[in-house]
Short mmCIF file of C-alpha atoms in Angstrom, two decimals:
data_model
loop_
_atom_site.label_atom_id
_atom_site.label_comp_id
_atom_site.label_asym_id
_atom_site.label_seq_id
_atom_site.Cartn_x
_atom_site.Cartn_y
_atom_site.Cartn_z
CA ASP V 1 0.00 0.00 0.00
CA ALA V 2 1.10 3.53 -0.78
CA GLY V 3 2.32 5.32 2.31
CA ILE V 4 -0.39 7.88 2.96
CA THR V 5 -1.65 8.92 6.35
CA GLN V 6 -4.28 11.43 7.34
CA SER V 7 -4.70 13.14 10.66
CA PRO V 8 -6.87 13.39 12.55
CA ARG V 9 -9.03 10.44 11.53
CA HIS V 10 -12.08 11.83 13.28
CA LYS V 11 -12.90 15.35 14.40
CA VAL V 12 -15.94 17.09 15.84
CA THR V 13 -15.88 20.86 15.89
CA GLU V 14 -18.23 23.80 16.19
CA THR V 15 -19.40 26.22 13.53
CA GLY V 16 -17.03 29.12 13.08
CA THR V 17 -13.90 27.43 14.34
CA PRO V 18 -10.81 26.88 12.16
CA VAL V 19 -9.88 23.31 11.28
CA THR V 20 -6.75 21.92 9.66
CA LEU V 21 -6.48 18.45 8.22
CA ARG V 22 -3.11 16.94 7.40
CA CYS V 23 -2.08 14.52 4.68
CA HIS V 24 1.36 12.96 4.85
CA GLN V 25 3.00 10.76 2.21
CA THR V 26 6.20 8.76 2.16
CA GLU V 27 6.14 8.03 -1.60
CA ASN V 28 7.72 11.27 -2.81
CA HIS V 29 4.88 11.68 -5.33
CA ARG V 30 4.56 15.04 -7.02
CA TYR V 31 0.76 15.35 -7.02
CA MET V 32 -1.47 15.53 -3.96
CA TYR V 33 -5.24 16.00 -3.84
CA TRP V 34 -7.97 16.74 -1.34
CA TYR V 35 -11.48 15.38 -1.95
CA ARG V 36 -14.68 15.37 0.01
CA GLN V 37 -17.12 12.48 -0.17
CA ASP V 38 -20.82 12.99 0.45
CA PRO V 39 -23.75 10.63 -0.18
CA GLY V 40 -25.09 11.03 -3.71
CA HIS V 41 -22.17 13.17 -4.83
CA GLY V 42 -19.30 10.71 -5.06
CA LEU V 43 -15.90 12.32 -4.67
CA ARG V 44 -15.48 15.99 -5.39
CA LEU V 45 -12.11 17.66 -5.76
CA ILE V 46 -11.43 20.53 -3.36
CA HIS V 47 -7.84 21.52 -4.15
CA TYR V 48 -4.77 19.83 -5.51
CA SER V 49 -1.04 20.40 -5.63
CA TYR V 50 1.40 19.68 -8.45
CA GLY V 51 4.52 20.52 -6.47
CA VAL V 52 5.83 22.33 -3.43
CA LYS V 53 4.02 25.67 -3.13
CA ASP V 54 2.09 24.90 -6.37
CA THR V 55 -1.63 24.46 -5.83
CA ASP V 56 -4.85 24.91 -7.76
CA LYS V 57 -8.57 24.88 -7.10
CA GLY V 58 -10.96 22.04 -7.71
CA GLU V 59 -14.72 22.12 -8.21
CA VAL V 60 -15.68 22.78 -4.56
CA SER V 61 -12.90 25.03 -3.27
CA ASP V 62 -15.00 27.76 -1.63
CA GLY V 63 -14.37 27.89 2.13
CA TYR V 64 -11.17 25.86 1.89
CA SER V 65 -7.50 26.72 1.58
CA VAL V 66 -4.43 24.52 1.21
CA SER V 67 -0.71 24.69 1.69
CA ARG V 68 2.19 22.53 0.65
CA SER V 69 5.54 23.61 2.06
CA LYS V 70 7.13 20.17 1.77
CA THR V 71 6.73 17.36 -0.75
CA GLU V 72 5.37 15.01 1.88
CA ASP V 73 2.74 17.21 3.51
CA PHE V 74 -0.46 18.74 2.15
CA LEU V 75 -2.65 20.67 4.57
CA LEU V 76 -6.34 21.47 4.11
CA THR V 77 -7.71 24.35 6.19
CA LEU V 78 -11.29 25.33 6.84
CA GLU V 79 -10.90 28.94 7.98
CA SER V 80 -14.33 29.07 9.60
CA ALA V 81 -16.09 25.73 9.58
CA THR V 82 -19.74 25.48 8.59
CA SER V 83 -22.22 22.62 8.94
CA SER V 84 -22.17 22.14 5.16
CA GLN V 85 -18.53 21.10 5.48
CA THR V 86 -19.48 18.05 7.51
CA SER V 87 -18.11 15.28 5.32
CA VAL V 88 -15.48 12.60 4.89
CA TYR V 89 -12.26 14.05 3.50
CA PHE V 90 -9.83 11.99 1.50
CA CYS V 91 -6.30 12.78 0.49
CA ALA V 92 -4.81 11.17 -2.61
CA ILE V 93 -1.38 11.13 -4.22
CA SER V 94 -0.16 10.48 -7.73
CA GLU V 95 3.26 10.18 -9.30
CA ASN V 96 2.22 12.26 -12.28
CA ALA V 97 -0.93 13.71 -13.77
CA ASP V 98 -1.74 10.68 -15.94
CA ASN V 99 -1.24 8.00 -13.32
CA GLU V 100 -3.73 6.50 -10.95
CA GLN V 101 -4.25 8.09 -7.57
CA PHE V 102 -3.65 6.36 -4.25
CA PHE V 103 -5.94 7.25 -1.41
CA GLY V 104 -5.51 7.78 2.29
CA PRO V 105 -7.88 6.29 4.90
CA GLY V 106 -10.00 9.43 5.22
CA THR V 107 -10.93 11.93 7.92
CA ARG V 108 -14.49 12.13 9.17
CA LEU V 109 -15.29 15.74 10.08
CA THR V 110 -18.45 16.77 11.87
CA VAL V 111 -19.28 20.45 12.23
CA LEU V 112 -21.98 21.12 14.82
CA ALA D 1 -18.52 19.25 -20.65
CA GLN D 2 -16.42 16.32 -19.55
CA SER D 3 -18.25 13.91 -17.27
CA VAL D 4 -18.60 10.40 -15.95
CA THR D 5 -21.94 8.64 -15.56
CA GLN D 6 -22.48 5.46 -13.61
CA LEU D 7 -25.84 3.87 -14.30
CA GLY D 8 -27.50 2.68 -11.13
CA SER D 9 -26.57 3.91 -7.68
CA HIS D 10 -27.38 0.44 -6.32
CA VAL D 11 -26.98 -2.93 -8.03
CA SER D 12 -27.94 -6.29 -6.51
CA VAL D 13 -26.73 -9.64 -7.80
CA SER D 14 -26.90 -13.15 -6.42
CA GLU D 15 -23.75 -14.86 -5.24
CA GLY D 16 -22.22 -16.67 -8.22
CA ALA D 17 -23.97 -14.49 -10.80
CA LEU D 18 -22.42 -12.11 -13.29
CA VAL D 19 -21.53 -8.65 -12.04
CA LEU D 20 -21.97 -5.78 -14.51
CA LEU D 21 -21.42 -2.18 -13.41
CA ARG D 22 -21.88 0.44 -16.10
CA CYS D 23 -19.80 3.53 -16.76
CA ASN D 24 -20.04 6.02 -19.61
CA TYR D 25 -17.88 9.05 -20.08
CA SER D 26 -17.64 12.11 -22.22
CA SER D 27 -14.25 13.50 -23.11
CA SER D 28 -12.75 15.70 -25.76
CA VAL D 29 -9.41 13.87 -25.57
CA PRO D 30 -8.54 10.17 -25.37
CA PRO D 31 -9.02 9.49 -21.70
CA TYR D 32 -7.36 7.31 -19.15
CA LEU D 33 -10.01 5.33 -17.29
CA PHE D 34 -10.07 3.75 -13.86
CA TRP D 35 -12.26 1.68 -11.61
CA TYR D 36 -11.88 1.99 -7.86
CA VAL D 37 -13.50 0.02 -5.03
CA GLN D 38 -14.32 1.34 -1.56
CA TYR D 39 -15.06 -0.96 1.35
CA PRO D 40 -16.88 0.47 4.38
CA ASN D 41 -14.88 3.02 6.36
CA GLN D 42 -11.91 2.77 4.04
CA GLY D 43 -10.32 4.81 1.29
CA LEU D 44 -10.56 4.00 -2.39
CA GLN D 45 -8.48 1.17 -3.82
CA LEU D 46 -7.57 0.86 -7.50
CA LEU D 47 -9.20 -2.13 -9.23
CA LEU D 48 -7.91 -1.58 -12.75
CA LYS D 49 -6.94 1.07 -15.26
CA TYR D 50 -7.01 1.68 -19.01
CA THR D 51 -4.24 3.79 -20.50
CA SER D 52 -4.66 3.24 -24.26
CA ALA D 53 -3.02 -0.17 -24.50
CA ALA D 54 -5.26 -3.27 -24.67
CA THR D 55 -8.96 -2.43 -24.63
CA LEU D 56 -9.78 -5.33 -22.29
CA VAL D 57 -8.20 -4.67 -18.94
CA LYS D 58 -7.88 -7.20 -16.15
CA GLY D 59 -7.75 -6.08 -12.56
CA ILE D 60 -7.60 -7.47 -9.08
CA ASN D 61 -10.13 -9.84 -7.50
CA GLY D 62 -11.23 -11.25 -10.87
CA PHE D 63 -12.66 -8.00 -12.24
CA GLU D 64 -12.14 -6.78 -15.77
CA ALA D 65 -13.34 -3.88 -17.89
CA GLU D 66 -13.54 -3.22 -21.61
CA PHE D 67 -12.92 0.15 -23.20
CA LYS D 68 -15.33 0.77 -26.08
CA LYS D 69 -14.54 4.02 -27.80
CA SER D 70 -17.58 3.91 -30.09
CA GLU D 71 -19.88 3.60 -27.08
CA THR D 72 -17.77 5.83 -24.79
CA SER D 73 -18.10 3.12 -22.19
CA PHE D 74 -15.88 1.36 -19.68
CA HIS D 75 -18.14 -1.21 -17.99
CA LEU D 76 -16.83 -3.34 -15.13
CA THR D 77 -17.57 -7.08 -15.04
CA LYS D 78 -16.87 -10.16 -12.97
CA PRO D 79 -18.09 -13.61 -14.06
CA SER D 80 -19.09 -14.86 -10.62
CA ALA D 81 -19.94 -12.61 -7.67
CA HIS D 82 -18.65 -13.36 -4.21
CA MET D 83 -19.97 -12.04 -0.93
CA SER D 84 -16.70 -10.20 -0.41
CA ASP D 85 -17.39 -8.10 -3.53
CA ALA D 86 -20.03 -6.11 -1.67
CA ALA D 87 -18.70 -2.54 -1.74
CA GLU D 88 -19.05 0.75 -3.55
CA TYR D 89 -17.44 1.05 -6.96
CA PHE D 90 -16.33 4.24 -8.65
CA CYS D 91 -15.53 4.82 -12.28
CA ALA D 92 -13.06 7.65 -12.91
CA VAL D 93 -11.71 9.46 -15.94
CA ASN D 94 -8.42 11.29 -16.29
CA MET D 95 -8.87 14.07 -18.81
CA ARG D 96 -5.12 14.71 -19.12
CA ASP D 97 -5.39 17.99 -17.23
CA ASP D 98 -3.98 17.10 -13.79
CA LYS D 99 -7.34 15.97 -12.49
CA ILE D 100 -9.51 12.87 -12.31
CA ILE D 101 -13.29 13.09 -12.47
CA PHE D 102 -15.15 10.49 -10.45
CA GLY D 103 -18.59 9.09 -11.06
CA LYS D 104 -21.07 9.16 -8.20
CA GLY D 105 -20.54 5.52 -7.40
CA THR D 106 -22.49 2.26 -7.54
CA ARG D 107 -23.10 0.27 -4.40
CA LEU D 108 -22.96 -3.45 -5.14
CA HIS D 109 -25.06 -5.77 -2.98
CA ILE D 110 -24.51 -9.51 -3.08
CA LEU D 111 -27.54 -11.69 -2.31
CA PRO D 112 -26.92 -15.09 -0.71
#
């Protein structure tokens, strides 16, 4: 299995608080992605990174920001969490843009 | 617009019967195509991928898929279903632009 970890695995927070989710890889892959998974919507891309300090938006980026200061870490931040951001968040990595993606175990976030 | 459509959000088959999960895509460029499987409370795991080599692709756990350009389809099949195949399956398309688009998923139920 690709070496991808996500932390925390579960988090409950209150509306309006900041939240940061971490994705860590040991594969030295160039590309990293953040998705959210919601019933009936499949996986939707939030943001992705194609290198250190190089990031771009996905289809549901509003309310989220990301940072990648090292190859191995990709952080997803909710500046002010809302109940609509309650979801399961998955990180994925890929060696290059055409290759398959490998997924982390997910983080279940509940915003009350 | 580029998209991925999975027909049927739920599919039920009897143990030992043929499994057929349908996926159609629209793309302006020759795509790379993937099938992923997700077991409960886990991340996505790659089943198989098509990258413009052989049109019939064999994957793990006895699954295979056939790329049909004329039908813009990439249906997933398995000759004989097993109880352990119960999971959610996602078709995905790489449009050669750094991102993968996922279908909304098909939950496969295996009847004893």
